[in-house]
XYZ file of C-alpha atoms in Angstrom:
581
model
C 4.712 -96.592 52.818
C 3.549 -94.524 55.761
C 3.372 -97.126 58.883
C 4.846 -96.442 62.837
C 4.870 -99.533 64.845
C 5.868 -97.621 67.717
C 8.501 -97.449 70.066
C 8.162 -100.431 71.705
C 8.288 -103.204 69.036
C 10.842 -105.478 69.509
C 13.251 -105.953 66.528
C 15.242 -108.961 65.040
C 17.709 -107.283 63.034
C 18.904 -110.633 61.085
C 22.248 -109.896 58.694
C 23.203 -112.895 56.496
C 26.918 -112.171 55.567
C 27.639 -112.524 51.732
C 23.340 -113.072 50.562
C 22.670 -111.607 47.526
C 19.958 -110.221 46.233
C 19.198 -111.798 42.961
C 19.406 -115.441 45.237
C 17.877 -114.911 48.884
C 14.257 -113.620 48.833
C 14.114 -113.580 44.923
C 12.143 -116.190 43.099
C 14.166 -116.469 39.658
C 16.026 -119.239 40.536
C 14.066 -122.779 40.613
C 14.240 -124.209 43.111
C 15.510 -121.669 45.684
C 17.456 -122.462 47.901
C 15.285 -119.448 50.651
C 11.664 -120.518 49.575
C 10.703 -119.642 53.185
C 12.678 -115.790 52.700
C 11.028 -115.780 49.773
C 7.788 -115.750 50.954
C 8.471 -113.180 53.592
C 10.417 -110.605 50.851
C 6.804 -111.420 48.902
C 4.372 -110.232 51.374
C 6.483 -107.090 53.125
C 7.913 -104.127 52.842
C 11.319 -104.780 50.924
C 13.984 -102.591 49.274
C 14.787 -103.844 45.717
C 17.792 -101.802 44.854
C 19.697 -101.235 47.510
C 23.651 -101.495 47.592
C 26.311 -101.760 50.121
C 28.998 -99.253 51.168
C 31.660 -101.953 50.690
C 32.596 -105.568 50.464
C 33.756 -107.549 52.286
C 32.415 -107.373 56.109
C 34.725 -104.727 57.284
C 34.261 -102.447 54.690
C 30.227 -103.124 54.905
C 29.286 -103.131 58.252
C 29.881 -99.555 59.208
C 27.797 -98.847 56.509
C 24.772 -100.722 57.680
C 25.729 -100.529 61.906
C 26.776 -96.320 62.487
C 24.668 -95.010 58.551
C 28.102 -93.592 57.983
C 30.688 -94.636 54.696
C 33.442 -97.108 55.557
C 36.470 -94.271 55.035
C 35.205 -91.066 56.928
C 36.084 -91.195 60.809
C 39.086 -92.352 60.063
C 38.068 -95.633 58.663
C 37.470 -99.099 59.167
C 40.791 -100.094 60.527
C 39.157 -98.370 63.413
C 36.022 -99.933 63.636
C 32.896 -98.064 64.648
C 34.760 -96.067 67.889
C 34.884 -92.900 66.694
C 31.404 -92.749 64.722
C 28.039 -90.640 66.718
C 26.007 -93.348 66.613
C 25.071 -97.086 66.254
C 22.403 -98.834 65.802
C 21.647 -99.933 69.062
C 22.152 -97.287 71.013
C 18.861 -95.189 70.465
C 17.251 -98.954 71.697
C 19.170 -99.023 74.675
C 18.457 -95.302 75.478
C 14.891 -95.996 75.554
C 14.951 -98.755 77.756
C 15.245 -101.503 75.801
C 17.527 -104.585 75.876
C 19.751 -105.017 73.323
C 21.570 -108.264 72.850
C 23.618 -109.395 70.020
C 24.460 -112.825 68.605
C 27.281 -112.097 65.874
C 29.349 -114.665 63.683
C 32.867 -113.485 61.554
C 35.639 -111.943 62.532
C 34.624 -108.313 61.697
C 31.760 -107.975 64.042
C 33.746 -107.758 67.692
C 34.419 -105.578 70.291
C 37.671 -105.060 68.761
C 35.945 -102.899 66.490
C 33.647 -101.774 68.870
C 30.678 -103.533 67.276
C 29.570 -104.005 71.433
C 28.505 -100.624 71.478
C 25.134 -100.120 73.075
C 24.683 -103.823 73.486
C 23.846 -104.982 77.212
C 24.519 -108.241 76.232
C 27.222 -109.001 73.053
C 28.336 -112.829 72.611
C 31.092 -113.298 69.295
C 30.675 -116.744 68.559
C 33.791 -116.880 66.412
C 36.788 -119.670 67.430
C 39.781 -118.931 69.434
C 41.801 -120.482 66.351
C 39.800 -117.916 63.788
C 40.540 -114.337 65.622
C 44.349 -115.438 65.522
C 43.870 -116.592 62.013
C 42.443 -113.581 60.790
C 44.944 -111.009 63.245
C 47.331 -113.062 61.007
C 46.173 -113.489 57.486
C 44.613 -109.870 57.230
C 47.379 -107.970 59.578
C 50.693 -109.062 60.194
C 50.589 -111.133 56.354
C 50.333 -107.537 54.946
C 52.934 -105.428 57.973
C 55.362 -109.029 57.263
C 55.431 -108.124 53.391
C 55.198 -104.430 53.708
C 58.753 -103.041 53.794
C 59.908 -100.304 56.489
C 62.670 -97.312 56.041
C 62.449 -97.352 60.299
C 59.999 -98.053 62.988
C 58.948 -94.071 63.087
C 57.546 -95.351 59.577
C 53.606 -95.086 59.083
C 52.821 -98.572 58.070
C 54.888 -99.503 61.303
C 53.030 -97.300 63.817
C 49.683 -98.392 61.894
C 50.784 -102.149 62.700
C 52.037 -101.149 66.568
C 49.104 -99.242 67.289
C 46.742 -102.548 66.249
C 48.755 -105.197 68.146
C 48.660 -102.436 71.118
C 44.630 -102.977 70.818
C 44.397 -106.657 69.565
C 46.106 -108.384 72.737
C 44.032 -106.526 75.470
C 41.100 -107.338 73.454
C 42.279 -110.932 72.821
C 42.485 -111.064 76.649
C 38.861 -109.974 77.692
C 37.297 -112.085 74.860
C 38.936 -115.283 76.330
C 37.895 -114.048 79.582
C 34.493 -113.476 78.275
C 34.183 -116.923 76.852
C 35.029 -118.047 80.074
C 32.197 -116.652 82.197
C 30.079 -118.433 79.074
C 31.356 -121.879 79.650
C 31.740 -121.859 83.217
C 28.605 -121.470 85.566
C 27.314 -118.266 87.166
C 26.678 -115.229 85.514
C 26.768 -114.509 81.529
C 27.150 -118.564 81.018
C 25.320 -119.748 78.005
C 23.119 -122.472 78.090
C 23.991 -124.030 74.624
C 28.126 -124.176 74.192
C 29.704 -125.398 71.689
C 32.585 -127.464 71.494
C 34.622 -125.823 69.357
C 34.016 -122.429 70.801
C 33.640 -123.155 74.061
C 35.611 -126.744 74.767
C 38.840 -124.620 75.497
C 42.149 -124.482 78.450
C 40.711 -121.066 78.517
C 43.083 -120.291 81.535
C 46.296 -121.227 79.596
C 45.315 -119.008 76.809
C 44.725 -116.369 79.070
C 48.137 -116.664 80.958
C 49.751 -117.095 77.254
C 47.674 -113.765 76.222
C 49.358 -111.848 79.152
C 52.294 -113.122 78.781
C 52.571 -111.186 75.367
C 50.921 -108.112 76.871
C 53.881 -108.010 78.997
C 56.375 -108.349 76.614
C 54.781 -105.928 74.680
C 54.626 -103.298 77.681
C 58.720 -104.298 77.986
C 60.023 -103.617 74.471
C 56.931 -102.379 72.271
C 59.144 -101.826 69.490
C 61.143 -105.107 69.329
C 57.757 -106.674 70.010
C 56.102 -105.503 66.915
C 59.638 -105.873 64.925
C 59.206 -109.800 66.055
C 55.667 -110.422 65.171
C 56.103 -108.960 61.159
C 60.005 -110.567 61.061
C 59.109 -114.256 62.374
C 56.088 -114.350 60.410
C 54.296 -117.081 60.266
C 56.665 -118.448 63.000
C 55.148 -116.852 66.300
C 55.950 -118.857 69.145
C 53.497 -116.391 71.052
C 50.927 -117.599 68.445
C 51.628 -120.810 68.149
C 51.719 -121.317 71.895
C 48.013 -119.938 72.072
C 46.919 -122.128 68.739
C 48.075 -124.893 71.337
C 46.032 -123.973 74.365
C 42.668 -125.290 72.473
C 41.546 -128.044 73.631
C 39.434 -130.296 71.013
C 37.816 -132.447 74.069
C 34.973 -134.301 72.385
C 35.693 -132.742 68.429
C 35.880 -135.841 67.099
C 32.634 -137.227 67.622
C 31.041 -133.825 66.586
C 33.076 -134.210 63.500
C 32.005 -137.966 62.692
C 28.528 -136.729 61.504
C 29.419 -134.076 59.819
C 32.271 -135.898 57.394
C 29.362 -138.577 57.474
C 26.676 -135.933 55.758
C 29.596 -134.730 53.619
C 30.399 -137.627 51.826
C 27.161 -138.304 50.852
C 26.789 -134.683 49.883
C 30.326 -134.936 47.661
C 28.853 -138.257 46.197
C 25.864 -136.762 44.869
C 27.536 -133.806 43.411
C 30.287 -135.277 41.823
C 33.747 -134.336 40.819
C 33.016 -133.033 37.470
C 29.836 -131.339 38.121
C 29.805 -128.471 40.858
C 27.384 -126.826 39.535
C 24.313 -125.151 41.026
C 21.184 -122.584 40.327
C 22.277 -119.358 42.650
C 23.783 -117.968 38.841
C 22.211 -119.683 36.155
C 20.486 -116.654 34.995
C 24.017 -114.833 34.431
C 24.889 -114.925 30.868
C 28.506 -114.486 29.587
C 29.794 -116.195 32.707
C 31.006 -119.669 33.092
C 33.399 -121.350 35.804
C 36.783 -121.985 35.049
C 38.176 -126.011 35.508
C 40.185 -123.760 38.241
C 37.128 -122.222 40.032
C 35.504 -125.656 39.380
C 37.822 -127.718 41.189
C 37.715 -125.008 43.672
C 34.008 -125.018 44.724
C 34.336 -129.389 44.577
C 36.960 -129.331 47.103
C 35.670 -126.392 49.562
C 34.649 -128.069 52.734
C 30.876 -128.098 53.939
C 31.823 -126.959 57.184
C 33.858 -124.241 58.502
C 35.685 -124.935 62.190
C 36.172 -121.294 62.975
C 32.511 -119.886 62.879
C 29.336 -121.124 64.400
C 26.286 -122.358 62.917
C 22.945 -120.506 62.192
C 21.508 -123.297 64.515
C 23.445 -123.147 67.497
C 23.122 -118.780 67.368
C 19.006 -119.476 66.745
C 19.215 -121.840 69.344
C 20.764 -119.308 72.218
C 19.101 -116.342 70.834
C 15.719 -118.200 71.226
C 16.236 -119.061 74.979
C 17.111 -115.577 75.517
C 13.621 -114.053 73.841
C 11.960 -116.340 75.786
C 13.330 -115.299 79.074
C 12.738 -111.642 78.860
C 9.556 -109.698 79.383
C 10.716 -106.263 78.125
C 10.972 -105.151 74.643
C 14.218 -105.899 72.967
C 16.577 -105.123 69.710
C 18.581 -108.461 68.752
C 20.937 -108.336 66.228
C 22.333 -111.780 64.675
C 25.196 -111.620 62.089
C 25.237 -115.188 60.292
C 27.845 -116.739 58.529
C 26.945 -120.159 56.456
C 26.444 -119.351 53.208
C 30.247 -116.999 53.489
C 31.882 -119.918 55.164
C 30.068 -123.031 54.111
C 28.599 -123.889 57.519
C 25.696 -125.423 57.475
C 25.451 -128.094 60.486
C 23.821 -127.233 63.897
C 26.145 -129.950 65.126
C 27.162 -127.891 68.207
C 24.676 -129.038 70.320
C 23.252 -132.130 70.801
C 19.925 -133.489 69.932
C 18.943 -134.137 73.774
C 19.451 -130.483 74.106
C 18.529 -128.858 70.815
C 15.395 -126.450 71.553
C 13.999 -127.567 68.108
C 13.450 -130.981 68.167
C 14.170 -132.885 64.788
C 16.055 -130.361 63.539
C 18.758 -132.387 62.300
C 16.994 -134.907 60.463
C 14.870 -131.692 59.152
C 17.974 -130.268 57.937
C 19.872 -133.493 56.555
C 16.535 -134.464 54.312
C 16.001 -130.883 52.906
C 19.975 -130.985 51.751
C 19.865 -134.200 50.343
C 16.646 -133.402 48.296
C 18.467 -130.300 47.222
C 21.586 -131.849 46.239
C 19.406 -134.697 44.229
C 18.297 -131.897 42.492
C 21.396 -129.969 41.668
C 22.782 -133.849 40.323
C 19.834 -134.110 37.855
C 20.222 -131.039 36.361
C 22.683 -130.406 33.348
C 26.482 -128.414 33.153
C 25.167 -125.950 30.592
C 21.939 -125.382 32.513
C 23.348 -124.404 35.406
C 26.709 -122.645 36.585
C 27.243 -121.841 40.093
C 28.665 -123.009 43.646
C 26.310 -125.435 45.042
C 27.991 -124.937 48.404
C 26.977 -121.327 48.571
C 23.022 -122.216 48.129
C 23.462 -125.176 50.564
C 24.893 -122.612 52.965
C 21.497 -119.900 52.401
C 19.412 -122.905 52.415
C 20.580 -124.047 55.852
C 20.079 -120.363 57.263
C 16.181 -120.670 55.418
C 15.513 -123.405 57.334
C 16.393 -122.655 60.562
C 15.298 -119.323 60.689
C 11.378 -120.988 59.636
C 11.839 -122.962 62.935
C 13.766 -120.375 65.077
C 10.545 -117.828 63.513
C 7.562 -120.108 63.940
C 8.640 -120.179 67.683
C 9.072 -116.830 68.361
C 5.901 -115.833 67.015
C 4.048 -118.909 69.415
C 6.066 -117.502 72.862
C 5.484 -113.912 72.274
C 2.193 -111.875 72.427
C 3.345 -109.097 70.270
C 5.181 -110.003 67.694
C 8.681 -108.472 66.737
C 9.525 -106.538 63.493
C 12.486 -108.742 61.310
C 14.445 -106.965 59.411
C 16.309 -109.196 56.974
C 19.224 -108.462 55.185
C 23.078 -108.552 54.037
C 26.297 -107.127 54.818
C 27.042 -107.975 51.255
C 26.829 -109.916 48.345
C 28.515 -112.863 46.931
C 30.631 -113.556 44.041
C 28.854 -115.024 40.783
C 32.561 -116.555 39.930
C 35.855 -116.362 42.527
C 37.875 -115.026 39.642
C 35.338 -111.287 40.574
C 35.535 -111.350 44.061
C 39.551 -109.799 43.880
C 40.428 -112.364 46.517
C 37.562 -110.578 48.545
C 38.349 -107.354 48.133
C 38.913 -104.235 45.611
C 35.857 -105.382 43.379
C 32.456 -103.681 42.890
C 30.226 -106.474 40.793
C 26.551 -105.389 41.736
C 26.831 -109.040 42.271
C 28.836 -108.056 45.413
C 27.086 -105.113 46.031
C 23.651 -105.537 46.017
C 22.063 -106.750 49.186
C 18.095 -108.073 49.964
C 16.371 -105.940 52.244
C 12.790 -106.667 53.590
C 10.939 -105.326 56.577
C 8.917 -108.313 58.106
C 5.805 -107.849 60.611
C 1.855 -108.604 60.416
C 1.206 -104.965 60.181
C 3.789 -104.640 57.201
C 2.110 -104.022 53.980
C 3.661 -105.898 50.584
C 5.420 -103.031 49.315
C 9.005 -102.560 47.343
C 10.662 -99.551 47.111
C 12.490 -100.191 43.552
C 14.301 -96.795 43.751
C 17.955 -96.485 44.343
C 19.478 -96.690 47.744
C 22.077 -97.553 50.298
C 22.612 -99.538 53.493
C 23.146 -96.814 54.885
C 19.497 -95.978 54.691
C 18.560 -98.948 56.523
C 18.889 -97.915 60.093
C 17.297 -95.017 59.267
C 14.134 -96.594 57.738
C 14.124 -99.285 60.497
C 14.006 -96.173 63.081
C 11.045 -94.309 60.647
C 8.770 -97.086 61.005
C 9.288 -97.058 64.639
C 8.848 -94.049 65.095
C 12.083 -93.103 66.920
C 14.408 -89.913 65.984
C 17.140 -90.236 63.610
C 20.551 -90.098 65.164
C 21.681 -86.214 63.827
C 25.345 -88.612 62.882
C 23.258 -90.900 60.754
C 24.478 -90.734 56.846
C 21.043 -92.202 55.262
C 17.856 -91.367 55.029
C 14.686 -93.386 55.395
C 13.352 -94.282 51.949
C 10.099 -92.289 52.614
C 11.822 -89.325 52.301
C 13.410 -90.317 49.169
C 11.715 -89.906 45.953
C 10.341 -92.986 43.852
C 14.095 -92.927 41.805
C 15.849 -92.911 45.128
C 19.310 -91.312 45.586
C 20.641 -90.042 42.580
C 24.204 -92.305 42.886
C 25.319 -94.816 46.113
C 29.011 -95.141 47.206
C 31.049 -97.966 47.757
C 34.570 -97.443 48.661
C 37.410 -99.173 50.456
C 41.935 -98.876 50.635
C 41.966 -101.931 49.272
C 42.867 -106.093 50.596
C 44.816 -106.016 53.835
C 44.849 -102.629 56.185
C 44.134 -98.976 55.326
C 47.678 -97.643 54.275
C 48.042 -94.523 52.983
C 51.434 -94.597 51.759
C 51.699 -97.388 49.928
C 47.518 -97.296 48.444
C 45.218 -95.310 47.641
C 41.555 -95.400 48.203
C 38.939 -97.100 45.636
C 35.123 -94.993 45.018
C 32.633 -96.944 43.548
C 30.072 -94.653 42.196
C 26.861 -95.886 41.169
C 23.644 -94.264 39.302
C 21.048 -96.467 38.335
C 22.422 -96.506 35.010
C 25.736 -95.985 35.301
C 28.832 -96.899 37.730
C 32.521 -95.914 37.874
C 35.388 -97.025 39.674
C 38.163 -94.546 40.609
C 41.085 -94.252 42.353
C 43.269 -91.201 42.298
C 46.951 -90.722 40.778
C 49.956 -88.465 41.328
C 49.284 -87.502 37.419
C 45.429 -87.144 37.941
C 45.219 -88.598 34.600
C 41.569 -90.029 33.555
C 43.442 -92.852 31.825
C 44.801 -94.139 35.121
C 42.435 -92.973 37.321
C 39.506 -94.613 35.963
C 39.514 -98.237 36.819
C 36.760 -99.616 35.190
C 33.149 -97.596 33.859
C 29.777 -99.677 32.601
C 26.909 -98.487 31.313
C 24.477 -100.748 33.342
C 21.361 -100.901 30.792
C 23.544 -102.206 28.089
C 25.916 -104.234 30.148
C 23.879 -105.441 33.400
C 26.742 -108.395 34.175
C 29.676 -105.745 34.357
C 31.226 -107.791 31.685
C 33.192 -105.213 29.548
C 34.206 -102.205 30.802
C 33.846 -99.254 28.904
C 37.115 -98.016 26.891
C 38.166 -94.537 28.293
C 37.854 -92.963 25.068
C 34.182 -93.919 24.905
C 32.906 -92.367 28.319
C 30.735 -89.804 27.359
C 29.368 -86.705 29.665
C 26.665 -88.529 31.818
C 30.139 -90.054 33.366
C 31.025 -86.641 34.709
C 28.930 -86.045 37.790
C 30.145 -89.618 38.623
C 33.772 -88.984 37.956
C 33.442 -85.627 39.757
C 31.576 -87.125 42.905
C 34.158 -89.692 42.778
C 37.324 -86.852 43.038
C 34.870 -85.102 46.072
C 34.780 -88.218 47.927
C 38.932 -88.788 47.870
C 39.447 -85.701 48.814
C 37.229 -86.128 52.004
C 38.456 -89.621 52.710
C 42.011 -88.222 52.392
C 40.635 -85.548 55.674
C 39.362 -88.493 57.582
C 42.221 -90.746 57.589
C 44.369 -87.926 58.275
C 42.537 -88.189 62.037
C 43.677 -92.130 61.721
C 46.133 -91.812 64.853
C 44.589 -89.616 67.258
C 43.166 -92.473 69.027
């Protein structure tokens, strides 16, 4: 494909967290649940094979954000700081605006996912960030014995509650200015993001930072002893303020009952992997996806970010890059109930959105256990994001004159059963891995490139058809200057759940060839036996559902098994740099 758009196009970079590629914008599946994605993957310029640098978020995103692997600058624990460049910052140095509507918990300014954004909103909860500063760090510090607090997992854990509660503070500030009027205030809030005692959670927020500034290492000692028992914590869980949740909420359990009554308690079963043979649910993972709830209190919906992201492209004259990170098929939110119908910039949307469920989930109750074996709550959740983004598209394309190029894609996949996801972390299923990737504009010709490649090479193709310079920090390449095979392997690597900790893990490398994929993870011993995690030979076993024996791994392993020692060794350089921030 040889196209430039030029300079000036404004872009809709759309990520849909957890979308993989054999569901959204892939006809196998009948119905889909993304007929409208479908049709745009059809008539672009799309990338077939391409595969994530990690899984979950935080592993994936520096991968697709900075074109750099999750582990080198000293890794994700530190976010995106330290890398040359992001993705919006060549937009922003030529003049554009750049504006972001993200969803999750890994996309903040914590993380420094703000970078070269003029405008950033996180519309995550109050009650989420703390959940997730929680469940992901201090769970891991609280279980994670110390010889001292000159230890390394200690000074790992101090140094991130030194960041997280001056960050904590200028969100809640920043939420604020959105609810209240003047400046930077939104004009659709939610009430679950936005219905909050925002200055009691502020005074509670400095509170700690003072404490902290008093006794940094008693502090810190507190937080990982008294866990789950913060009063800090608790005391901040307390400053939300529900005002008007429970009428928002009346709907919703409304449109879930009726959902629950038409799938039934014995037959959770869906089309997002009824192509994968060799895999069926357990009663566990069954009982599992019946009880999930369809909504998800800490993350807003597709709807309400469409909604605010449309009033914004509507307002401007100049050229823009937008970047929306959505989270309803990873969270099972799928309900613009946020804002209310009076207000809601697409009119009928609700209705829309309730019938096209229901219709769905008649569907998914007509069909047969043995003909189908997936989570229906997962393609309710893509579904939801198909729909909205028709409407939020249709009327972007009516208000502006020149039309903006979409890029559509995914952090990362999605588990075909919970048992592979390794509690959402440590696994490399292509399942998780592979992510749909299509270029959308009327100049765009319908085009694949089938050849092997990474997210990292996303950015850089997005800037190729533009026609701007690739940032010289940039990891990928654009896929014209690949040949038709692509690269010869991809990476995926992470530390493992929880925190990067050196002592007490060791990193994971995921190497993948289009035939063949390792997973590695070095040993005091540097014994094959050990090292070697798991090996598949992808022609014979596409699912990943044996891996091979260790006496069976023939040569064609060894450039993967020797790329894999390479890539330790570097990783074990970068996070060396870990505390020089």
């Amino acid at each position: 494909m040889d196209i430039k758009l030029g300079k000036d196009t404004s872009v809709l970079f759309i990520t849909v967290d957890a979308a993989r590629a054999d569901v959204m914008g892939n006809n196998s599946g009948s119905p889909s649940p993304t007929p409208f994605i479908n049709n745009l993957f059809e008539n672009n310029f799309t990338l077939d094979s391409c595969f994530s640098t990690g899984y979950p978020t935080q592993f994936a995103l520096p991968g697709l954000i900075t074109s750099t692997l999750p582990l080198d600058y000293g890794g994700y624990d530190k976010g995106i700081y330290t890398r040359p460049s992001s993705i919006s910052e060549p937009f922003e140095q030529h003049g554009m605006d750049t504006i972001a509507f993200v969803n999750g918990f890994a996309p903040n300014s914590l993380f420094g996912y703000d970078r070269g954004f003029q405008r950033f909103h996180h519309f995550n909860s109050l009650a989420s960030i703390l959940g997730s500063f929680m469940n992901i760090y201090t769970k891991y510090y609280a279980e994670r014995e110390f010889s001292s607090s000159k230890s390394s997992g200690f000074s790992s854990y101090k140094e991130f509650v030194k960041r997280f509660f001056p960050f904590l503070r200028k969100w809640c500030e920043k939420r604020k200015r959105e609810t209240d009027e003047g400046d930077g205030k939104l004009p659709f809030l939610s009430p679950r993001l936005h219905d909050i005692n925002w200055e009691r959670a502020i005074s509670v927020i400095e509170a700690a930072i003072e404490e902290y500034e008093e006794k940094q290492d008693q502090f810190v000692r507190d937080l990982i002893k008294d866990y789950p028992e913060i009063d800090a914590i608790e005391s901040l869980r307390d400053a939300e303020n529900w005002n008007g949740i429970d009428l928002a909420f009346s709907r919703i359990r409304r449109l879930e009952f009726q959902a629950l009554k038409m799938i039934g308690g014995t037959n959770p079963y869906f089309v997002s992997v009824a192509k994968n043979e060799g895999l069926k649910p357990s009663l566990k993972e069954i009982k599992s996806w019946a009880e999930a709830p369809l909504i998800s209190p800490g993350s807003s919906s597709c709807g309400y970010i469409f909604a605010n992201l449309f009033n914004y492209i509507q307002d401007t004259e100049n050229s823009f890059f937008a970047w929306t990170h959505l989270i309803d098929a990873h969270s099972n939110n799928y309900f613009s109930w946020e804002i209310s119908d009076s207000s809601c910039p697409f009119p009928h949307m609700s209705n829309t959105l309730e019938r096209e469920l229901l219709s769905h989930l008649r569907y998914m109750r007509s069909m047969r256990p043995w003909q189908l074996n997936g989570s229906p709550k997962y393609d309710l959740g893509l579904r939801t994001i198909d729909l909205n983004l028709e409407n939020f598209l249709n009327r972007v394309y009516e208000s502006m004159d020149n039309p903006p190029l979409v890029v559509i894609t995914a952090d990362h996949g999605h588990e075909v059963l919970p048992s592979r996801s390794g509690h959402h972390a440590t696994h490399f299923y292509d399942e998780l891995l592979h992510i749909p990737v299509a270029f959308v504009h009327p100049s765009m010709p319908s085009e694949s490139f089938e050849g092997l490649c990474s997210s990292m090479d996303i950015a850089p193709t997005l800037f190729d058809i533009l026609g701007f310079n690739i940032p010289s920090g940039f990891q990928g390449t654009p896929v014209s200057q690949l040949s038709k095979k692509g690269r010869e392997y991809i990476i995926a690597e992470d530390y493992g759940r929880g925190p990067i900790d050196p002592v007490k893990k060791s990193p994971n490398v995921c190497i993948r060839s289009a035939e063949r994929k390792i997973v590695y993870s070095p040993t005091e011993s540097s014994d094959l036996d050990t090292e070697i995690k798991s090996a598949y030979n992808l022609d014979s076993d596409p699912m990943e559902l044996e891996s091979i024996d260790i006496d069976d791994i023939n040569k064609r392993f060894d450039i993967l098994v020797d790329r894999a020692r390479t890539r330790c060794k570097e990783i074990e350089e970068s996070i060396a740099t870990r505390h020089e921030l």
